[in-house]
């Protein structure tokens, strides 16, 4: 499937059993024991540098309809909004939940916690999906860091199921809508590296959630107009969608700055022109931090099905990446 142009490859069969008492235990197990399968599915020649995937696992929360692990070119993320949108539609279409019109509720357990998706169903056909995030919050506002090759850059840290450094692209002499993708990727990657060196992140609930996933460069628009951004995560991987967890983080940052009120919808645009909407639906305390629940909405579409094999004599069986 894809959401806003960003791929999501959903594993339907072939993975061995994944043990673990909690979903974070399962995430740790696949990272330590089954990472060769991630490389098979995400890397070339079966995937590509910017491929993204989902591994369904057994939920450990009684309220969850399904549970998933997210994977990318470098490992396993704690949250993925574009995949959540795709999974909502997928769950309805595959009969993982009972189909209810005009909207079907799907609880998806992600590594960061449970999120609730609401899938529009009209005359039996699943369409637009919105989901309510885990508790999102602003961890840092108006911090400064020296970025190699660019000088000092002002940035924020927002959490939307994953942590992002968020900065205006103009500080790098770039424009999200007109600059070349490779220049934006270089700047965002440099910002991520600089922040990782300078700042130790913490999360109130679990140390496995305390990781800087990537950076989001924006057009600087923080009012009611559509705002464009590019998200560069994992190993310089580019999100083709506006980034669901990134939209969540940006809305949390805006709420912390009193730039948006509860119930006010905002639109975010990606580098390929796809859009998602975000709206703060409620306040929620995360540990001792003032946080919010954000509703993110978008559309996912099917692209096909595939079966993959690895022949024993294949020297590239576990995949490779060309940078």
PDB file of C-alpha atoms in Angstrom:
ATOM      1  CA  UNK A   1       0.000   0.000   0.000  1.00  0.00           C
ATOM      2  CA  UNK A   2       0.959   3.641   0.035  1.00  0.00           C
ATOM      3  CA  UNK A   3      -0.242   6.643   1.975  1.00  0.00           C
ATOM      4  CA  UNK A   4       0.414   9.982   0.345  1.00  0.00           C
ATOM      5  CA  UNK A   5       3.032   8.333  -1.858  1.00  0.00           C
ATOM      6  CA  UNK A   6       4.930   6.719   1.018  1.00  0.00           C
ATOM      7  CA  UNK A   7       5.136   2.913   0.675  1.00  0.00           C
ATOM      8  CA  UNK A   8       4.097   0.443   3.336  1.00  0.00           C
ATOM      9  CA  UNK A   9       4.804  -3.231   2.722  1.00  0.00           C
ATOM     10  CA  UNK A  10       2.610  -5.344   5.026  1.00  0.00           C
ATOM     11  CA  UNK A  11       3.880  -8.845   5.813  1.00  0.00           C
ATOM     12  CA  UNK A  12       1.041 -11.369   5.540  1.00  0.00           C
ATOM     13  CA  UNK A  13       2.999 -14.615   5.924  1.00  0.00           C
ATOM     14  CA  UNK A  14       6.474 -16.106   6.125  1.00  0.00           C
ATOM     15  CA  UNK A  15       7.807 -14.580   9.344  1.00  0.00           C
ATOM     16  CA  UNK A  16       8.716 -17.011  12.145  1.00  0.00           C
ATOM     17  CA  UNK A  17       7.018 -16.638  15.546  1.00  0.00           C
ATOM     18  CA  UNK A  18       8.067 -13.494  17.433  1.00  0.00           C
ATOM     19  CA  UNK A  19       8.174 -14.079  21.213  1.00  0.00           C
ATOM     20  CA  UNK A  20       7.924 -11.414  23.899  1.00  0.00           C
ATOM     21  CA  UNK A  21       5.657 -10.416  26.745  1.00  0.00           C
ATOM     22  CA  UNK A  22       5.250  -6.866  25.457  1.00  0.00           C
ATOM     23  CA  UNK A  23       5.394  -5.250  22.059  1.00  0.00           C
ATOM     24  CA  UNK A  24       8.697  -3.584  22.968  1.00  0.00           C
ATOM     25  CA  UNK A  25      10.044  -7.038  23.862  1.00  0.00           C
ATOM     26  CA  UNK A  26       8.981  -8.232  20.412  1.00  0.00           C
ATOM     27  CA  UNK A  27      10.616  -5.212  18.792  1.00  0.00           C
ATOM     28  CA  UNK A  28      13.833  -6.007  20.626  1.00  0.00           C
ATOM     29  CA  UNK A  29      13.635  -9.664  19.573  1.00  0.00           C
ATOM     30  CA  UNK A  30      13.298  -8.958  15.837  1.00  0.00           C
ATOM     31  CA  UNK A  31      16.134  -6.440  16.030  1.00  0.00           C
ATOM     32  CA  UNK A  32      18.440  -8.955  17.694  1.00  0.00           C
ATOM     33  CA  UNK A  33      17.355 -12.189  15.993  1.00  0.00           C
ATOM     34  CA  UNK A  34      15.450 -11.564  12.743  1.00  0.00           C
ATOM     35  CA  UNK A  35      17.050  -8.481  11.284  1.00  0.00           C
ATOM     36  CA  UNK A  36      18.135 -10.407   8.180  1.00  0.00           C
ATOM     37  CA  UNK A  37      14.453 -10.611   7.201  1.00  0.00           C
ATOM     38  CA  UNK A  38      14.085  -6.848   7.460  1.00  0.00           C
ATOM     39  CA  UNK A  39      17.019  -6.472   5.089  1.00  0.00           C
ATOM     40  CA  UNK A  40      15.492  -9.000   2.688  1.00  0.00           C
ATOM     41  CA  UNK A  41      12.218  -7.069   2.495  1.00  0.00           C
ATOM     42  CA  UNK A  42      13.402  -3.471   2.796  1.00  0.00           C
ATOM     43  CA  UNK A  43      16.718  -3.460   0.934  1.00  0.00           C
ATOM     44  CA  UNK A  44      17.534  -4.029  -2.718  1.00  0.00           C
ATOM     45  CA  UNK A  45      16.940  -6.011  -4.868  1.00  0.00           C
ATOM     46  CA  UNK A  46      13.462  -6.654  -3.374  1.00  0.00           C
ATOM     47  CA  UNK A  47      13.050  -3.218  -1.866  1.00  0.00           C
ATOM     48  CA  UNK A  48      14.882   0.084  -2.082  1.00  0.00           C
ATOM     49  CA  UNK A  49      16.575   2.705   0.079  1.00  0.00           C
ATOM     50  CA  UNK A  50      13.268   4.344   1.076  1.00  0.00           C
ATOM     51  CA  UNK A  51      11.085   1.248   1.523  1.00  0.00           C
ATOM     52  CA  UNK A  52       8.927   0.938   4.629  1.00  0.00           C
ATOM     53  CA  UNK A  53       7.262  -2.115   6.146  1.00  0.00           C
ATOM     54  CA  UNK A  54       4.960  -3.553   8.795  1.00  0.00           C
ATOM     55  CA  UNK A  55       5.236  -6.836  10.699  1.00  0.00           C
ATOM     56  CA  UNK A  56       1.955  -7.895  12.364  1.00  0.00           C
ATOM     57  CA  UNK A  57       2.473  -9.494  15.800  1.00  0.00           C
ATOM     58  CA  UNK A  58       0.245 -10.783  18.578  1.00  0.00           C
ATOM     59  CA  UNK A  59      -1.076  -7.894  20.701  1.00  0.00           C
ATOM     60  CA  UNK A  60      -0.498  -7.900  24.439  1.00  0.00           C
ATOM     61  CA  UNK A  61      -3.246  -5.358  25.117  1.00  0.00           C
ATOM     62  CA  UNK A  62      -6.763  -6.840  25.382  1.00  0.00           C
ATOM     63  CA  UNK A  63      -8.343  -3.830  23.683  1.00  0.00           C
ATOM     64  CA  UNK A  64      -6.119  -4.060  20.569  1.00  0.00           C
ATOM     65  CA  UNK A  65      -7.568  -5.406  17.314  1.00  0.00           C
ATOM     66  CA  UNK A  66      -4.055  -5.892  15.948  1.00  0.00           C
ATOM     67  CA  UNK A  67      -0.445  -5.118  16.864  1.00  0.00           C
ATOM     68  CA  UNK A  68       2.417  -4.217  14.563  1.00  0.00           C
ATOM     69  CA  UNK A  69       6.122  -3.528  14.369  1.00  0.00           C
ATOM     70  CA  UNK A  70       7.408  -0.931  11.914  1.00  0.00           C
ATOM     71  CA  UNK A  71      10.601  -1.360   9.884  1.00  0.00           C
ATOM     72  CA  UNK A  72      12.677   0.793   7.546  1.00  0.00           C
ATOM     73  CA  UNK A  73      16.122   0.994   5.963  1.00  0.00           C
ATOM     74  CA  UNK A  74      17.977   1.086   9.294  1.00  0.00           C
ATOM     75  CA  UNK A  75      15.820  -0.680  11.867  1.00  0.00           C
ATOM     76  CA  UNK A  76      12.496  -0.476  13.667  1.00  0.00           C
ATOM     77  CA  UNK A  77      10.576   2.687  14.504  1.00  0.00           C
ATOM     78  CA  UNK A  78       8.309   3.270  17.478  1.00  0.00           C
ATOM     79  CA  UNK A  79       5.460   4.846  15.503  1.00  0.00           C
ATOM     80  CA  UNK A  80       4.383   5.401  11.917  1.00  0.00           C
ATOM     81  CA  UNK A  81       1.355   7.491  11.020  1.00  0.00           C
ATOM     82  CA  UNK A  82       1.250   6.764   7.306  1.00  0.00           C
ATOM     83  CA  UNK A  83       1.369   3.025   8.034  1.00  0.00           C
ATOM     84  CA  UNK A  84      -1.363   3.414  10.661  1.00  0.00           C
ATOM     85  CA  UNK A  85      -3.625   5.019   8.056  1.00  0.00           C
ATOM     86  CA  UNK A  86      -2.918   2.154   5.651  1.00  0.00           C
ATOM     87  CA  UNK A  87      -3.435  -0.451   8.385  1.00  0.00           C
ATOM     88  CA  UNK A  88      -6.814   0.995   9.295  1.00  0.00           C
ATOM     89  CA  UNK A  89      -8.127   0.453   5.789  1.00  0.00           C
ATOM     90  CA  UNK A  90      -6.334  -2.883   5.509  1.00  0.00           C
ATOM     91  CA  UNK A  91      -7.910  -4.168   8.746  1.00  0.00           C
ATOM     92  CA  UNK A  92     -11.393  -3.371   7.474  1.00  0.00           C
ATOM     93  CA  UNK A  93     -10.801  -4.812   4.004  1.00  0.00           C
ATOM     94  CA  UNK A  94      -9.222  -8.030   5.346  1.00  0.00           C
ATOM     95  CA  UNK A  95     -11.970  -8.595   7.894  1.00  0.00           C
ATOM     96  CA  UNK A  96      -9.684  -8.187  10.918  1.00  0.00           C
ATOM     97  CA  UNK A  97     -12.495  -6.121  12.450  1.00  0.00           C
ATOM     98  CA  UNK A  98     -16.216  -6.052  11.808  1.00  0.00           C
ATOM     99  CA  UNK A  99     -17.175  -3.559   9.103  1.00  0.00           C
ATOM    100  CA  UNK A 100     -19.376  -0.794  10.509  1.00  0.00           C
ATOM    101  CA  UNK A 101     -20.847   2.111   8.520  1.00  0.00           C
ATOM    102  CA  UNK A 102     -20.314   5.018   8.340  1.00  0.00           C
ATOM    103  CA  UNK A 103     -17.101   4.522  10.323  1.00  0.00           C
ATOM    104  CA  UNK A 104     -15.256   1.492  11.696  1.00  0.00           C
ATOM    105  CA  UNK A 105     -13.078   1.745  14.788  1.00  0.00           C
ATOM    106  CA  UNK A 106      -9.741  -0.114  14.798  1.00  0.00           C
ATOM    107  CA  UNK A 107      -7.373  -0.180  17.789  1.00  0.00           C
ATOM    108  CA  UNK A 108      -3.793  -0.708  16.652  1.00  0.00           C
ATOM    109  CA  UNK A 109      -1.075  -1.458  19.206  1.00  0.00           C
ATOM    110  CA  UNK A 110       2.150   0.242  18.097  1.00  0.00           C
ATOM    111  CA  UNK A 111       5.506   0.138  19.927  1.00  0.00           C
ATOM    112  CA  UNK A 112       4.786   3.624  21.307  1.00  0.00           C
ATOM    113  CA  UNK A 113       1.346   2.547  22.566  1.00  0.00           C
ATOM    114  CA  UNK A 114      -2.192   1.971  21.277  1.00  0.00           C
ATOM    115  CA  UNK A 115      -3.633   4.292  18.651  1.00  0.00           C
ATOM    116  CA  UNK A 116      -7.244   4.308  17.532  1.00  0.00           C
ATOM    117  CA  UNK A 117      -8.034   4.520  13.831  1.00  0.00           C
ATOM    118  CA  UNK A 118     -11.450   5.466  12.449  1.00  0.00           C
ATOM    119  CA  UNK A 119     -12.048   4.181   8.942  1.00  0.00           C
ATOM    120  CA  UNK A 120     -14.697   5.779   6.761  1.00  0.00           C
ATOM    121  CA  UNK A 121     -16.928   3.076   5.248  1.00  0.00           C
ATOM    122  CA  UNK A 122     -19.479   4.047   2.596  1.00  0.00           C
ATOM    123  CA  UNK A 123     -21.595   1.363   0.914  1.00  0.00           C
ATOM    124  CA  UNK A 124     -19.136  -1.257   2.147  1.00  0.00           C
ATOM    125  CA  UNK A 125     -16.044   0.495   0.762  1.00  0.00           C
ATOM    126  CA  UNK A 126     -13.301   1.657   3.141  1.00  0.00           C
ATOM    127  CA  UNK A 127     -11.856   5.085   2.412  1.00  0.00           C
ATOM    128  CA  UNK A 128     -10.393   7.979   4.395  1.00  0.00           C
ATOM    129  CA  UNK A 129      -8.768   7.083   7.716  1.00  0.00           C
ATOM    130  CA  UNK A 130      -8.192   9.246  10.771  1.00  0.00           C
ATOM    131  CA  UNK A 131      -6.371   8.168  13.903  1.00  0.00           C
ATOM    132  CA  UNK A 132      -5.893   9.462  17.437  1.00  0.00           C
ATOM    133  CA  UNK A 133      -2.274   9.546  18.524  1.00  0.00           C
ATOM    134  CA  UNK A 134      -0.613   8.504  21.730  1.00  0.00           C
ATOM    135  CA  UNK A 135       0.174  11.393  24.055  1.00  0.00           C
ATOM    136  CA  UNK A 136       2.252  13.909  22.083  1.00  0.00           C
ATOM    137  CA  UNK A 137       4.293  16.741  23.544  1.00  0.00           C
ATOM    138  CA  UNK A 138       6.897  19.438  23.022  1.00  0.00           C
ATOM    139  CA  UNK A 139      10.162  18.411  24.652  1.00  0.00           C
ATOM    140  CA  UNK A 140      12.259  21.415  23.613  1.00  0.00           C
ATOM    141  CA  UNK A 141      11.457  24.825  22.156  1.00  0.00           C
ATOM    142  CA  UNK A 142      13.867  27.265  20.533  1.00  0.00           C
ATOM    143  CA  UNK A 143      17.035  25.312  21.206  1.00  0.00           C
ATOM    144  CA  UNK A 144      20.164  26.083  19.217  1.00  0.00           C
ATOM    145  CA  UNK A 145      22.791  23.721  17.858  1.00  0.00           C
ATOM    146  CA  UNK A 146      25.819  24.149  15.636  1.00  0.00           C
ATOM    147  CA  UNK A 147      25.284  22.099  12.489  1.00  0.00           C
ATOM    148  CA  UNK A 148      28.378  21.217  10.508  1.00  0.00           C
ATOM    149  CA  UNK A 149      28.434  23.105   7.236  1.00  0.00           C
ATOM    150  CA  UNK A 150      25.509  25.359   8.152  1.00  0.00           C
ATOM    151  CA  UNK A 151      26.312  27.162  11.393  1.00  0.00           C
ATOM    152  CA  UNK A 152      23.917  27.623  14.300  1.00  0.00           C
ATOM    153  CA  UNK A 153      20.353  26.457  13.741  1.00  0.00           C
ATOM    154  CA  UNK A 154      17.304  27.017  15.925  1.00  0.00           C
ATOM    155  CA  UNK A 155      15.115  23.943  16.381  1.00  0.00           C
ATOM    156  CA  UNK A 156      12.366  22.327  18.450  1.00  0.00           C
ATOM    157  CA  UNK A 157      11.943  18.740  19.613  1.00  0.00           C
ATOM    158  CA  UNK A 158       8.454  17.311  19.291  1.00  0.00           C
ATOM    159  CA  UNK A 159       7.150  13.842  20.130  1.00  0.00           C
ATOM    160  CA  UNK A 160       4.353  12.243  18.149  1.00  0.00           C
ATOM    161  CA  UNK A 161       5.033   8.586  18.912  1.00  0.00           C
ATOM    162  CA  UNK A 162       8.612   9.245  17.813  1.00  0.00           C
ATOM    163  CA  UNK A 163      10.920  12.193  18.473  1.00  0.00           C
ATOM    164  CA  UNK A 164      11.722  14.710  15.726  1.00  0.00           C
ATOM    165  CA  UNK A 165      13.922  17.781  15.508  1.00  0.00           C
ATOM    166  CA  UNK A 166      11.891  20.440  13.684  1.00  0.00           C
ATOM    167  CA  UNK A 167      13.471  23.473  12.017  1.00  0.00           C
ATOM    168  CA  UNK A 168      12.755  25.961   9.270  1.00  0.00           C
ATOM    169  CA  UNK A 169      14.435  25.052   5.976  1.00  0.00           C
ATOM    170  CA  UNK A 170      15.292  28.719   5.355  1.00  0.00           C
ATOM    171  CA  UNK A 171      17.973  28.493   8.082  1.00  0.00           C
ATOM    172  CA  UNK A 172      19.860  26.210   5.691  1.00  0.00           C
ATOM    173  CA  UNK A 173      19.258  28.487   2.706  1.00  0.00           C
ATOM    174  CA  UNK A 174      16.668  26.045   1.378  1.00  0.00           C
ATOM    175  CA  UNK A 175      13.010  25.966   0.387  1.00  0.00           C
ATOM    176  CA  UNK A 176      10.954  22.835   1.024  1.00  0.00           C
ATOM    177  CA  UNK A 177       8.938  23.260  -2.166  1.00  0.00           C
ATOM    178  CA  UNK A 178      11.672  24.264  -4.612  1.00  0.00           C
ATOM    179  CA  UNK A 179      15.062  23.036  -3.365  1.00  0.00           C
ATOM    180  CA  UNK A 180      16.509  19.751  -4.584  1.00  0.00           C
ATOM    181  CA  UNK A 181      15.666  16.750  -2.440  1.00  0.00           C
ATOM    182  CA  UNK A 182      19.324  15.807  -1.957  1.00  0.00           C
ATOM    183  CA  UNK A 183      20.065  19.251  -0.500  1.00  0.00           C
ATOM    184  CA  UNK A 184      17.147  18.999   1.906  1.00  0.00           C
ATOM    185  CA  UNK A 185      18.207  15.487   2.899  1.00  0.00           C
ATOM    186  CA  UNK A 186      21.776  16.607   3.560  1.00  0.00           C
ATOM    187  CA  UNK A 187      20.599  19.484   5.751  1.00  0.00           C
ATOM    188  CA  UNK A 188      18.071  17.414   7.702  1.00  0.00           C
ATOM    189  CA  UNK A 189      20.568  14.592   8.244  1.00  0.00           C
ATOM    190  CA  UNK A 190      23.188  17.052   9.473  1.00  0.00           C
ATOM    191  CA  UNK A 191      20.664  18.503  11.924  1.00  0.00           C
ATOM    192  CA  UNK A 192      19.780  15.033  13.244  1.00  0.00           C
ATOM    193  CA  UNK A 193      23.451  14.193  13.778  1.00  0.00           C
ATOM    194  CA  UNK A 194      24.137  17.498  15.527  1.00  0.00           C
ATOM    195  CA  UNK A 195      21.165  17.179  17.881  1.00  0.00           C
ATOM    196  CA  UNK A 196      22.035  13.559  18.716  1.00  0.00           C
ATOM    197  CA  UNK A 197      25.520  14.695  19.762  1.00  0.00           C
ATOM    198  CA  UNK A 198      24.250  17.552  21.918  1.00  0.00           C
ATOM    199  CA  UNK A 199      21.001  16.338  23.469  1.00  0.00           C
ATOM    200  CA  UNK A 200      20.102  13.246  25.485  1.00  0.00           C
ATOM    201  CA  UNK A 201      16.410  12.447  25.066  1.00  0.00           C
ATOM    202  CA  UNK A 202      14.166  10.891  27.682  1.00  0.00           C
ATOM    203  CA  UNK A 203      10.620   9.609  27.532  1.00  0.00           C
ATOM    204  CA  UNK A 204       8.416   9.378  30.639  1.00  0.00           C
ATOM    205  CA  UNK A 205       7.163   5.868  29.852  1.00  0.00           C
ATOM    206  CA  UNK A 206      10.078   3.797  28.529  1.00  0.00           C
ATOM    207  CA  UNK A 207      13.731   4.262  27.597  1.00  0.00           C
ATOM    208  CA  UNK A 208      13.132   2.364  24.324  1.00  0.00           C
ATOM    209  CA  UNK A 209      11.044   5.335  23.171  1.00  0.00           C
ATOM    210  CA  UNK A 210      13.808   7.882  23.845  1.00  0.00           C
ATOM    211  CA  UNK A 211      15.423   8.066  20.415  1.00  0.00           C
ATOM    212  CA  UNK A 212      15.666  10.908  17.901  1.00  0.00           C
ATOM    213  CA  UNK A 213      14.044   9.325  14.838  1.00  0.00           C
ATOM    214  CA  UNK A 214      14.907  12.131  12.412  1.00  0.00           C
ATOM    215  CA  UNK A 215      14.421  15.754  11.447  1.00  0.00           C
ATOM    216  CA  UNK A 216      11.610  17.683   9.795  1.00  0.00           C
ATOM    217  CA  UNK A 217      12.393  20.797   7.758  1.00  0.00           C
ATOM    218  CA  UNK A 218       9.434  23.123   7.302  1.00  0.00           C
ATOM    219  CA  UNK A 219       8.496  26.126   5.184  1.00  0.00           C
ATOM    220  CA  UNK A 220       8.148  28.175   8.363  1.00  0.00           C
ATOM    221  CA  UNK A 221       4.365  28.513   8.068  1.00  0.00           C
ATOM    222  CA  UNK A 222       2.829  28.007  11.504  1.00  0.00           C
ATOM    223  CA  UNK A 223      -0.564  29.720  11.087  1.00  0.00           C
ATOM    224  CA  UNK A 224      -3.762  28.517   9.431  1.00  0.00           C
ATOM    225  CA  UNK A 225      -2.288  28.097   5.948  1.00  0.00           C
ATOM    226  CA  UNK A 226      -1.135  24.773   4.520  1.00  0.00           C
ATOM    227  CA  UNK A 227       2.436  24.103   5.643  1.00  0.00           C
ATOM    228  CA  UNK A 228       4.915  22.087   3.602  1.00  0.00           C
ATOM    229  CA  UNK A 229       7.601  19.950   5.204  1.00  0.00           C
ATOM    230  CA  UNK A 230      10.040  17.152   4.482  1.00  0.00           C
ATOM    231  CA  UNK A 231      10.768  14.418   7.002  1.00  0.00           C
ATOM    232  CA  UNK A 232      14.151  12.674   6.843  1.00  0.00           C
ATOM    233  CA  UNK A 233      14.331   9.729   9.222  1.00  0.00           C
ATOM    234  CA  UNK A 234      16.301   6.541   9.974  1.00  0.00           C
ATOM    235  CA  UNK A 235      19.353   6.416   7.652  1.00  0.00           C
ATOM    236  CA  UNK A 236      18.574   9.542   5.584  1.00  0.00           C
ATOM    237  CA  UNK A 237      15.288   7.993   4.439  1.00  0.00           C
ATOM    238  CA  UNK A 238      12.808  10.451   2.898  1.00  0.00           C
ATOM    239  CA  UNK A 239       9.111  10.274   3.703  1.00  0.00           C
ATOM    240  CA  UNK A 240       7.009  10.921   0.606  1.00  0.00           C
ATOM    241  CA  UNK A 241       3.980  11.669   2.781  1.00  0.00           C
ATOM    242  CA  UNK A 242       3.664  14.611   5.185  1.00  0.00           C
ATOM    243  CA  UNK A 243       4.526  12.054   7.940  1.00  0.00           C
ATOM    244  CA  UNK A 244       1.693  11.126  10.301  1.00  0.00           C
ATOM    245  CA  UNK A 245       3.782  11.037  13.469  1.00  0.00           C
ATOM    246  CA  UNK A 246       5.500  14.206  12.250  1.00  0.00           C
ATOM    247  CA  UNK A 247       2.147  15.954  11.835  1.00  0.00           C
ATOM    248  CA  UNK A 248       1.367  14.829  15.395  1.00  0.00           C
ATOM    249  CA  UNK A 249       4.657  16.264  16.670  1.00  0.00           C
ATOM    250  CA  UNK A 250       4.201  19.539  14.793  1.00  0.00           C
ATOM    251  CA  UNK A 251       0.687  19.982  16.179  1.00  0.00           C
ATOM    252  CA  UNK A 252       2.005  19.321  19.701  1.00  0.00           C
ATOM    253  CA  UNK A 253       4.661  21.985  19.166  1.00  0.00           C
ATOM    254  CA  UNK A 254       2.085  24.451  17.878  1.00  0.00           C
ATOM    255  CA  UNK A 255      -0.186  23.790  20.853  1.00  0.00           C
ATOM    256  CA  UNK A 256       2.713  24.361  23.262  1.00  0.00           C
ATOM    257  CA  UNK A 257       3.267  27.745  21.595  1.00  0.00           C
ATOM    258  CA  UNK A 258      -0.442  28.634  21.621  1.00  0.00           C
ATOM    259  CA  UNK A 259      -0.417  28.687  17.811  1.00  0.00           C
ATOM    260  CA  UNK A 260      -3.395  26.347  17.547  1.00  0.00           C
ATOM    261  CA  UNK A 261      -6.455  25.686  19.692  1.00  0.00           C
ATOM    262  CA  UNK A 262      -8.219  22.412  20.411  1.00  0.00           C
ATOM    263  CA  UNK A 263     -10.484  21.541  17.488  1.00  0.00           C
ATOM    264  CA  UNK A 264      -8.753  23.718  14.877  1.00  0.00           C
ATOM    265  CA  UNK A 265      -7.686  21.695  11.843  1.00  0.00           C
ATOM    266  CA  UNK A 266      -4.434  22.300   9.985  1.00  0.00           C
ATOM    267  CA  UNK A 267      -3.145  20.880   6.696  1.00  0.00           C
ATOM    268  CA  UNK A 268       0.380  19.653   5.979  1.00  0.00           C
ATOM    269  CA  UNK A 269       1.908  19.022   2.555  1.00  0.00           C
ATOM    270  CA  UNK A 270       4.735  16.673   1.586  1.00  0.00           C
ATOM    271  CA  UNK A 271       7.508  17.002  -0.979  1.00  0.00           C
ATOM    272  CA  UNK A 272       5.361  15.140  -3.532  1.00  0.00           C
ATOM    273  CA  UNK A 273       2.320  17.331  -2.891  1.00  0.00           C
ATOM    274  CA  UNK A 274       0.256  14.867  -0.833  1.00  0.00           C
ATOM    275  CA  UNK A 275      -1.519  16.186   2.251  1.00  0.00           C
ATOM    276  CA  UNK A 276      -2.614  15.111   5.709  1.00  0.00           C
ATOM    277  CA  UNK A 277      -4.682  17.028   8.216  1.00  0.00           C
ATOM    278  CA  UNK A 278      -4.032  17.373  11.926  1.00  0.00           C
ATOM    279  CA  UNK A 279      -6.176  18.603  14.790  1.00  0.00           C
ATOM    280  CA  UNK A 280      -5.612  18.639  18.547  1.00  0.00           C
ATOM    281  CA  UNK A 281      -8.581  16.808  20.064  1.00  0.00           C
ATOM    282  CA  UNK A 282      -7.666  16.822  23.764  1.00  0.00           C
ATOM    283  CA  UNK A 283      -5.011  17.541  26.339  1.00  0.00           C
ATOM    284  CA  UNK A 284      -3.262  14.550  27.904  1.00  0.00           C
ATOM    285  CA  UNK A 285      -0.547  14.463  30.521  1.00  0.00           C
ATOM    286  CA  UNK A 286       2.453  12.343  29.562  1.00  0.00           C
ATOM    287  CA  UNK A 287       4.337  11.639  32.770  1.00  0.00           C
ATOM    288  CA  UNK A 288       4.765  15.121  34.193  1.00  0.00           C
ATOM    289  CA  UNK A 289       4.625  16.771  30.760  1.00  0.00           C
ATOM    290  CA  UNK A 290       1.716  18.709  29.298  1.00  0.00           C
ATOM    291  CA  UNK A 291       0.722  16.817  26.191  1.00  0.00           C
ATOM    292  CA  UNK A 292      -2.056  16.430  23.666  1.00  0.00           C
ATOM    293  CA  UNK A 293      -3.884  13.837  21.614  1.00  0.00           C
ATOM    294  CA  UNK A 294      -3.733  14.673  17.915  1.00  0.00           C
ATOM    295  CA  UNK A 295      -6.041  13.384  15.205  1.00  0.00           C
ATOM    296  CA  UNK A 296      -4.286  12.830  11.866  1.00  0.00           C
ATOM    297  CA  UNK A 297      -6.169  11.955   8.688  1.00  0.00           C
ATOM    298  CA  UNK A 298      -5.300  10.854   5.171  1.00  0.00           C
ATOM    299  CA  UNK A 299      -5.912   8.296   2.427  1.00  0.00           C
ATOM    300  CA  UNK A 300      -4.146   4.993   1.714  1.00  0.00           C
ATOM    301  CA  UNK A 301      -4.247   3.006  -1.521  1.00  0.00           C
ATOM    302  CA  UNK A 302      -3.308  -0.499  -2.625  1.00  0.00           C
ATOM    303  CA  UNK A 303      -0.394  -0.984  -4.992  1.00  0.00           C
ATOM    304  CA  UNK A 304      -0.232  -4.768  -5.326  1.00  0.00           C
ATOM    305  CA  UNK A 305       0.826  -8.050  -3.764  1.00  0.00           C
ATOM    306  CA  UNK A 306       4.117  -9.917  -3.960  1.00  0.00           C
ATOM    307  CA  UNK A 307       5.870 -13.083  -2.828  1.00  0.00           C
ATOM    308  CA  UNK A 308       9.611 -13.028  -2.219  1.00  0.00           C
ATOM    309  CA  UNK A 309      12.163 -15.837  -2.188  1.00  0.00           C
ATOM    310  CA  UNK A 310      15.811 -16.080  -1.163  1.00  0.00           C
ATOM    311  CA  UNK A 311      17.758 -18.786  -2.955  1.00  0.00           C
ATOM    312  CA  UNK A 312      20.550 -20.332  -0.831  1.00  0.00           C
ATOM    313  CA  UNK A 313      23.235 -19.585  -3.403  1.00  0.00           C
ATOM    314  CA  UNK A 314      22.208 -15.939  -3.920  1.00  0.00           C
ATOM    315  CA  UNK A 315      25.173 -13.735  -2.819  1.00  0.00           C
ATOM    316  CA  UNK A 316      22.782 -10.788  -2.410  1.00  0.00           C
ATOM    317  CA  UNK A 317      20.072 -12.765  -0.644  1.00  0.00           C
ATOM    318  CA  UNK A 318      20.004 -10.549   2.437  1.00  0.00           C
ATOM    319  CA  UNK A 319      19.971  -7.365   0.413  1.00  0.00           C
ATOM    320  CA  UNK A 320      22.105  -4.282  -0.006  1.00  0.00           C
ATOM    321  CA  UNK A 321      21.773  -0.522  -0.289  1.00  0.00           C
ATOM    322  CA  UNK A 322      23.387   1.811  -2.814  1.00  0.00           C
ATOM    323  CA  UNK A 323      23.771   5.296  -1.349  1.00  0.00           C
TER     324      UNK A 323
END
